[in-house]
Coordinates of C-alpha atoms in Angstrom, one line a residue:
Chain T
M1435 CA 87.0 37.4 -63.1
I1436 CA 87.4 41.1 -64.0
T1437 CA 85.0 43.4 -62.2
A1438 CA 83.6 46.8 -63.3
D1439 CA 86.4 48.7 -61.6
H1440 CA 88.9 46.6 -63.6
S1441 CA 90.2 44.9 -60.4
V1442 CA 90.5 41.1 -60.2
A1443 CA 87.8 39.6 -58.0
L1444 CA 89.0 37.4 -55.1
P1445 CA 89.2 33.8 -56.0
T1446 CA 86.8 31.6 -54.0
H1447 CA 88.3 30.5 -50.7
W1448 CA 88.7 26.7 -50.4
R1449 CA 86.6 26.8 -47.3
D1450 CA 83.6 27.9 -49.5
F1451 CA 84.1 24.8 -51.6
L1452 CA 84.1 22.8 -48.4
A1453 CA 80.9 24.6 -47.3
L1454 CA 79.3 23.6 -50.6
T1455 CA 79.4 20.0 -49.5
K1456 CA 77.3 20.6 -46.4
P1457 CA 79.8 19.1 -43.9
R1458 CA 77.3 18.9 -41.1
V1459 CA 74.8 16.9 -43.1
M1460 CA 77.8 14.8 -44.3
T1461 CA 78.5 13.7 -40.7
L1462 CA 75.2 12.0 -40.4
V1463 CA 75.6 10.4 -43.9
V1464 CA 79.1 9.1 -43.0
F1465 CA 77.9 7.9 -39.6
T1466 CA 74.9 5.9 -41.0
G1467 CA 77.0 4.6 -43.9
L1468 CA 79.7 3.4 -41.5
C1469 CA 77.1 1.8 -39.2
G1470 CA 75.6 -0.1 -42.2
L1471 CA 79.1 -1.2 -43.1
L1472 CA 79.9 -2.3 -39.5
A1473 CA 76.6 -4.0 -38.9
A1474 CA 76.7 -6.1 -42.1
P1475 CA 77.7 -9.7 -41.8
G1476 CA 81.0 -10.7 -43.2
S1477 CA 84.3 -8.9 -43.4
I1478 CA 85.9 -6.2 -45.5
H1479 CA 89.4 -5.1 -45.8
P1480 CA 90.0 -1.8 -43.9
V1481 CA 91.3 0.0 -46.9
I1482 CA 88.2 -0.9 -49.0
A1483 CA 86.0 0.0 -46.0
F1484 CA 87.7 3.4 -45.8
T1485 CA 87.3 3.8 -49.6
A1486 CA 83.6 3.0 -49.4
I1487 CA 83.0 5.6 -46.6
L1488 CA 85.1 8.2 -48.4
C1489 CA 83.0 7.7 -51.6
I1490 CA 79.7 7.9 -49.7
A1491 CA 80.9 11.2 -48.1
V1492 CA 82.3 12.6 -51.4
G1493 CA 79.2 11.6 -53.3
A1494 CA 77.0 13.2 -50.7
G1495 CA 79.1 16.3 -50.9
G1496 CA 78.7 16.4 -54.7
A1497 CA 75.0 16.0 -54.4
A1498 CA 74.9 18.9 -51.9
A1499 CA 77.0 21.1 -54.2
L1500 CA 74.5 20.4 -57.1
N1501 CA 71.6 21.2 -54.7
Q1502 CA 73.2 24.6 -53.8
W1503 CA 74.0 25.3 -57.5
Y1504 CA 70.3 24.7 -58.5
E1505 CA 68.9 26.5 -55.4
A1506 CA 71.2 29.5 -55.3
E1507 CA 68.3 32.0 -55.8
I1508 CA 66.0 30.3 -53.3
D1509 CA 68.8 30.1 -50.7
G1510 CA 69.4 33.8 -51.1
G1511 CA 65.8 34.5 -50.0
M1512 CA 66.0 32.5 -46.8
K1513 CA 67.7 33.7 -43.6
R1514 CA 69.0 30.2 -42.8
T1515 CA 70.8 29.8 -46.1
A1516 CA 71.5 33.4 -47.3
N1517 CA 75.1 33.2 -46.2
R1518 CA 76.0 30.1 -48.3
P1519 CA 78.8 30.7 -50.8
L1520 CA 76.6 31.2 -53.9
P1521 CA 73.8 33.5 -52.5
A1522 CA 76.5 35.5 -50.6
G1523 CA 78.3 36.0 -53.9
R1524 CA 81.5 34.3 -52.8
M1525 CA 81.4 31.8 -55.7
E1526 CA 80.3 31.6 -59.3
R1527 CA 77.4 29.3 -60.0
G1528 CA 79.3 27.4 -62.7
S1529 CA 82.1 26.6 -60.2
A1530 CA 79.6 25.0 -57.8
R1531 CA 78.0 23.0 -60.7
D1532 CA 81.3 21.7 -62.0
F1533 CA 82.5 21.0 -58.4
G1534 CA 79.4 19.0 -57.8
I1535 CA 79.6 17.0 -61.0
A1536 CA 83.3 16.3 -60.4
L1537 CA 82.8 15.0 -56.9
S1538 CA 79.7 12.9 -57.9
A1539 CA 81.4 11.3 -60.9
G1540 CA 84.7 10.8 -59.1
S1541 CA 83.1 9.2 -56.1
V1542 CA 81.0 6.8 -58.2
M1543 CA 84.0 5.8 -60.3
V1544 CA 86.2 5.1 -57.3
M1545 CA 83.4 3.2 -55.6
G1546 CA 82.9 1.0 -58.6
L1547 CA 86.6 0.3 -59.2
G1548 CA 87.7 0.1 -55.5
V1549 CA 84.7 -1.4 -53.8
G1550 CA 82.1 -2.8 -56.1
W1551 CA 79.7 -1.8 -58.9
L1552 CA 76.5 -2.6 -57.0
A1553 CA 77.6 -0.1 -54.3
A1554 CA 78.5 2.4 -57.1
I1555 CA 75.1 2.0 -58.7
L1556 CA 73.4 2.6 -55.4
L1557 CA 75.6 5.7 -54.9
I1558 CA 74.8 7.2 -58.2
I1559 CA 71.1 6.5 -57.7
S1560 CA 71.3 8.3 -54.3
I1561 CA 73.1 11.3 -55.9
V1562 CA 70.5 11.6 -58.8
Y1563 CA 67.7 11.1 -56.3
Y1564 CA 68.9 14.0 -54.2
A1565 CA 70.1 16.4 -56.8
V1566 CA 67.5 15.8 -59.5
V1567 CA 64.4 14.0 -58.2
Y1568 CA 64.3 15.9 -54.9
T1569 CA 66.0 19.2 -55.6
M1570 CA 64.8 19.9 -59.1
W1571 CA 61.6 18.0 -59.4
L1572 CA 59.8 17.4 -56.0
K1573 CA 60.9 20.2 -53.8
P1574 CA 59.4 23.1 -55.8
R1575 CA 56.3 21.1 -56.7
T1576 CA 54.7 19.2 -53.8
P1577 CA 54.4 19.4 -50.1
Q1578 CA 55.2 15.7 -50.0
N1579 CA 58.7 16.6 -51.3
I1580 CA 60.6 15.5 -48.3
V1581 CA 58.6 12.3 -47.8
V1582 CA 59.7 11.0 -51.2
G1583 CA 63.0 12.9 -51.1
G1584 CA 63.8 11.3 -47.7
G1585 CA 64.9 8.3 -49.7
A1586 CA 68.0 10.2 -50.8
G1587 CA 69.3 10.4 -47.2
A1588 CA 68.4 6.8 -46.6
F1589 CA 70.9 5.3 -49.0
P1590 CA 74.2 5.5 -47.0
P1591 CA 73.6 2.5 -44.6
L1592 CA 72.4 0.5 -47.6
I1593 CA 75.5 1.3 -49.6
G1594 CA 77.7 0.6 -46.5
W1595 CA 76.0 -2.8 -46.1
V1596 CA 76.3 -3.7 -49.8
A1597 CA 80.0 -2.7 -49.8
V1598 CA 80.6 -5.6 -47.4
T1599 CA 78.1 -8.2 -48.6
G1600 CA 77.8 -7.4 -52.3
E1601 CA 74.0 -8.0 -52.2
I1602 CA 70.8 -6.4 -51.1
T1603 CA 68.9 -8.3 -48.5
L1604 CA 66.0 -7.5 -46.1
M1605 CA 68.1 -6.0 -43.3
P1606 CA 69.7 -3.1 -45.3
V1607 CA 66.3 -2.4 -46.8
V1608 CA 64.9 -2.0 -43.2
L1609 CA 67.8 0.4 -42.4
F1610 CA 66.8 2.3 -45.5
A1611 CA 63.2 2.4 -44.3
I1612 CA 64.1 3.7 -40.9
I1613 CA 65.8 6.8 -42.3
F1614 CA 63.0 7.1 -44.9
L1615 CA 60.3 7.3 -42.2
W1616 CA 62.5 9.4 -39.8
T1617 CA 62.9 12.2 -42.4
P1618 CA 59.4 13.6 -42.3
P1619 CA 59.1 14.2 -38.6
H1620 CA 62.7 15.4 -38.5
F1621 CA 62.3 17.9 -41.4
W1622 CA 58.8 19.1 -40.7
A1623 CA 59.8 19.9 -37.1
L1624 CA 62.4 22.2 -38.6
A1625 CA 59.9 23.5 -41.3
L1626 CA 57.5 24.5 -38.5
F1627 CA 59.8 27.0 -37.1
V1628 CA 61.3 28.3 -40.4
K1629 CA 58.0 28.2 -42.4
T1630 CA 58.0 31.9 -43.1
D1631 CA 61.4 31.5 -44.8
Y1632 CA 60.0 28.7 -47.1
A1633 CA 56.8 30.7 -47.7
N1634 CA 58.9 33.8 -48.8
V1635 CA 60.7 31.8 -51.5
G1636 CA 57.6 29.8 -52.7
I1637 CA 58.7 26.4 -51.6
P1638 CA 55.6 24.3 -50.9
M1639 CA 56.7 22.9 -47.6
M1640 CA 53.9 21.1 -45.7
P1641 CA 53.4 23.8 -43.0
V1642 CA 53.1 26.5 -45.8
V1643 CA 50.7 24.6 -48.0
A1644 CA 48.7 22.3 -45.7
G1645 CA 49.0 24.4 -42.6
E1646 CA 50.3 23.8 -39.2
K1647 CA 47.6 21.5 -38.0
A1648 CA 48.0 19.0 -40.8
T1649 CA 51.8 19.1 -40.5
R1650 CA 51.7 18.5 -36.7
R1651 CA 49.2 15.6 -37.3
Q1652 CA 51.5 14.1 -39.9
I1653 CA 54.6 14.5 -37.7
L1654 CA 52.8 12.4 -35.1
A1655 CA 51.6 9.8 -37.6
Y1656 CA 55.1 9.3 -39.0
T1657 CA 56.5 9.0 -35.5
V1658 CA 54.0 6.3 -34.7
I1659 CA 54.9 4.4 -38.0
L1660 CA 58.6 4.9 -37.4
A1661 CA 58.6 3.0 -34.0
P1662 CA 57.7 -0.5 -35.3
V1663 CA 60.0 0.0 -38.3
A1664 CA 62.8 1.0 -35.9
M1665 CA 62.1 -2.3 -34.0
A1666 CA 62.0 -4.3 -37.3
P1667 CA 65.8 -5.3 -37.2
W1668 CA 65.0 -7.2 -34.0
F1669 CA 61.7 -8.7 -35.3
I1670 CA 63.4 -10.1 -38.4
G1671 CA 66.4 -11.4 -36.4
G1672 CA 68.9 -9.0 -37.8
A1673 CA 69.6 -7.5 -34.4
G1674 CA 69.6 -8.7 -30.8
A1675 CA 68.5 -7.6 -27.3
I1676 CA 70.8 -4.6 -27.0
Y1677 CA 69.3 -3.1 -30.2
A1678 CA 65.7 -4.0 -29.1
I1679 CA 66.1 -2.2 -25.8
G1680 CA 67.9 0.8 -27.3
A1681 CA 65.4 1.2 -30.1
G1682 CA 62.5 0.8 -27.8
V1683 CA 63.7 3.5 -25.4
L1684 CA 64.7 5.9 -28.2
S1685 CA 61.3 5.4 -30.0
L1686 CA 59.4 6.1 -26.7
A1687 CA 61.4 9.3 -26.2
F1688 CA 60.8 10.3 -29.8
F1689 CA 57.1 9.7 -29.4
A1690 CA 57.1 11.6 -26.0
L1691 CA 58.6 14.6 -27.7
A1692 CA 56.4 14.3 -30.8
V1693 CA 53.1 14.3 -28.8
P1694 CA 53.4 18.0 -27.7
V1695 CA 54.4 19.0 -31.2
G1696 CA 51.5 17.0 -32.7
T1697 CA 48.8 18.3 -30.4
R1698 CA 49.6 21.9 -29.8
F1699 CA 49.2 25.0 -32.0
S1700 CA 51.6 27.9 -32.1
G1701 CA 50.5 31.4 -31.1
P1702 CA 51.9 34.7 -32.2
D1703 CA 55.6 35.2 -31.2
D1704 CA 55.8 31.5 -30.2
A1705 CA 59.3 30.4 -29.2
M1706 CA 58.5 27.0 -30.8
K1707 CA 60.4 25.2 -28.1
P1708 CA 58.7 21.7 -28.5
E1709 CA 59.5 21.8 -32.3
K1710 CA 63.1 22.8 -31.7
R1711 CA 63.5 20.1 -29.1
L1712 CA 62.0 17.5 -31.4
F1713 CA 64.2 18.6 -34.2
A1714 CA 67.4 18.4 -32.0
F1715 CA 66.3 15.0 -30.6
S1716 CA 65.6 13.6 -34.0
I1717 CA 69.3 14.0 -34.9
L1718 CA 70.4 12.4 -31.7
Y1719 CA 67.8 9.6 -32.2
L1720 CA 69.3 8.6 -35.5
F1721 CA 72.9 8.7 -34.3
A1722 CA 72.0 6.7 -31.2
L1723 CA 69.8 4.2 -33.1
F1724 CA 72.5 3.3 -35.6
G1725 CA 75.1 3.4 -32.8
V1726 CA 73.2 0.9 -30.7
L1727 CA 72.8 -1.3 -33.8
V1728 CA 76.6 -1.5 -34.3
A1729 CA 77.1 -2.1 -30.6
D1730 CA 74.6 -4.9 -30.8
R1731 CA 76.3 -6.5 -33.8
L1732 CA 79.8 -6.2 -32.2
A1733 CA 78.4 -7.8 -29.0
A1734 CA 77.0 -10.6 -31.1
N1735 CA 80.3 -11.1 -32.9
Y1736 CA 82.1 -11.4 -29.6
G1737 CA 79.5 -13.9 -28.4
W1738 CA 78.1 -11.7 -25.6
I1739 CA 74.6 -11.9 -27.0
A1740 CA 72.7 -14.2 -29.5
Chain C
M382 CA 91.2 51.7 -55.3
T383 CA 94.2 53.3 -53.6
P384 CA 97.7 51.7 -54.3
D385 CA 97.7 50.4 -50.7
E386 CA 94.3 48.8 -51.2
K387 CA 95.5 47.3 -54.5
R388 CA 98.5 45.8 -52.8
R389 CA 96.4 44.3 -50.0
H390 CA 93.9 43.0 -52.6
S391 CA 96.7 41.4 -54.6
D392 CA 98.2 39.8 -51.4
E393 CA 94.7 38.4 -50.6
V394 CA 94.4 37.0 -54.2
H395 CA 97.7 35.3 -53.8
A396 CA 96.9 34.0 -50.4
R397 CA 93.7 32.4 -51.6
Q398 CA 95.3 30.9 -54.7
K399 CA 98.1 29.5 -52.5
G400 CA 95.5 28.0 -50.1
R401 CA 93.5 26.4 -52.9
N402 CA 96.6 25.0 -54.5
K403 CA 97.7 23.5 -51.2
V404 CA 94.3 21.9 -50.6
L405 CA 94.2 20.6 -54.2
G406 CA 97.7 19.2 -53.7
F407 CA 96.7 17.4 -50.5
V408 CA 93.7 15.9 -52.3
L409 CA 95.7 14.7 -55.3
V410 CA 98.5 13.2 -53.1
G411 CA 95.7 11.5 -51.0
L412 CA 94.1 10.0 -54.1
V413 CA 97.5 8.7 -55.4
V414 CA 98.1 7.1 -52.0
L415 CA 94.6 5.6 -51.9
F416 CA 94.8 4.2 -55.5
F417 CA 98.3 2.8 -54.7
V418 CA 97.1 1.0 -51.5
L419 CA 93.8 -0.1 -53.2
T420 CA 95.8 -1.7 -56.0
F421 CA 97.8 -3.8 -53.5
V422 CA 94.6 -4.7 -51.6
R423 CA 92.7 -5.8 -54.7
F424 CA 95.5 -7.3 -56.6
P425 CA 95.3 -11.1 -56.4
T426 CA 98.1 -12.8 -54.5
P427 CA 99.8 -15.9 -56.0
E428 CA 97.6 -18.0 -53.6
D429 CA 94.4 -16.3 -54.9
R430 CA 95.5 -17.0 -58.5
A431 CA 96.3 -20.7 -57.7
A432 CA 92.9 -21.1 -56.0
A433 CA 91.1 -19.5 -59.0
A434 CA 93.0 -21.8 -61.4
A435 CA 92.1 -24.9 -59.3
E436 CA 88.5 -23.9 -59.3
Q437 CA 88.5 -23.4 -63.1
D438 CA 90.1 -26.8 -63.6
A439 CA 87.6 -28.5 -61.3
A440 CA 84.7 -26.9 -63.2
Q441 CA 86.2 -28.0 -66.6
N442 CA 86.7 -31.6 -65.3
S443 CA 83.2 -31.9 -64.0
G444 CA 81.8 -30.6 -67.3
Q445 CA 80.1 -27.6 -65.6
P446 CA 80.5 -24.1 -66.9
F447 CA 82.9 -22.0 -64.9
G448 CA 81.1 -19.4 -62.9

């Protein structure tokens, strides 16, 4: 690129391409995908398992790059995202778009050829769901954006499971449902303490459009619905006692942290501590819930539990 | 831009290009290794081919379509 003073602009640093893939979000995607793969009945060659997880990670990275390409201007208006490579001017928009398309297409092709085409189809659905349905369509239009959009983040355990079994059964659908119902309380807890950011850029997040009271009520409602769904793997016989105890304790803790968020109202200059605590715990909750599922299934495989 | 600034800018451009080339190189080598290993893993062994042939024969002998 030649700039106005005829000097050559610095090429984008490779770390900015990495940042475009949202590595922190990717850790949760990789973890839940890996848990789906490890919890599934049957066996998979380690190389194919590695390929499946790599494709899930790269596909998520591609979807994240497309999300940042489309939302560059919105990101520039929010404190939390203003330093991302595009709004900070460290990368051209076209580069982010091309990078996102290349990662998405590459991951789907490798998944199809190396793992299986059902897993590849699910991967492409999850990418389109996040980059198009959520980012381009739902997010700027409806306060229910992350309720429906939560489906995008719910695909990894389903894909991991299908990579092993080659078919969609009730258990991976339940894992999908857990993340689907976990997303609203997780994201709205965040939205409550960054709502001015969203309001400034015109994104109709629930606290901006429906107000704090309605958001808090819905956080509590989704937490209540999440608890039995989190227990469902045990109800349907897909998990044993270790999972049942773990999921029960985690759901109680989630509920205990959601109650103060659901029943209070923030004042001026509020530190929003209960909301920040719930947001932080929600991440731990998902890691721990899927971790305990894998522990349960490994224990069952070794014959320690039924 | 002073000559000194120009030189530093040019060094930075080269450093970033070098860094990107290195990362791209690692990615490409990684993909070559992955595809190579995947080919071995997914390529049918003589035992797999014999089992598939036996299954096909059995299906033909019983008059059922091979699935």
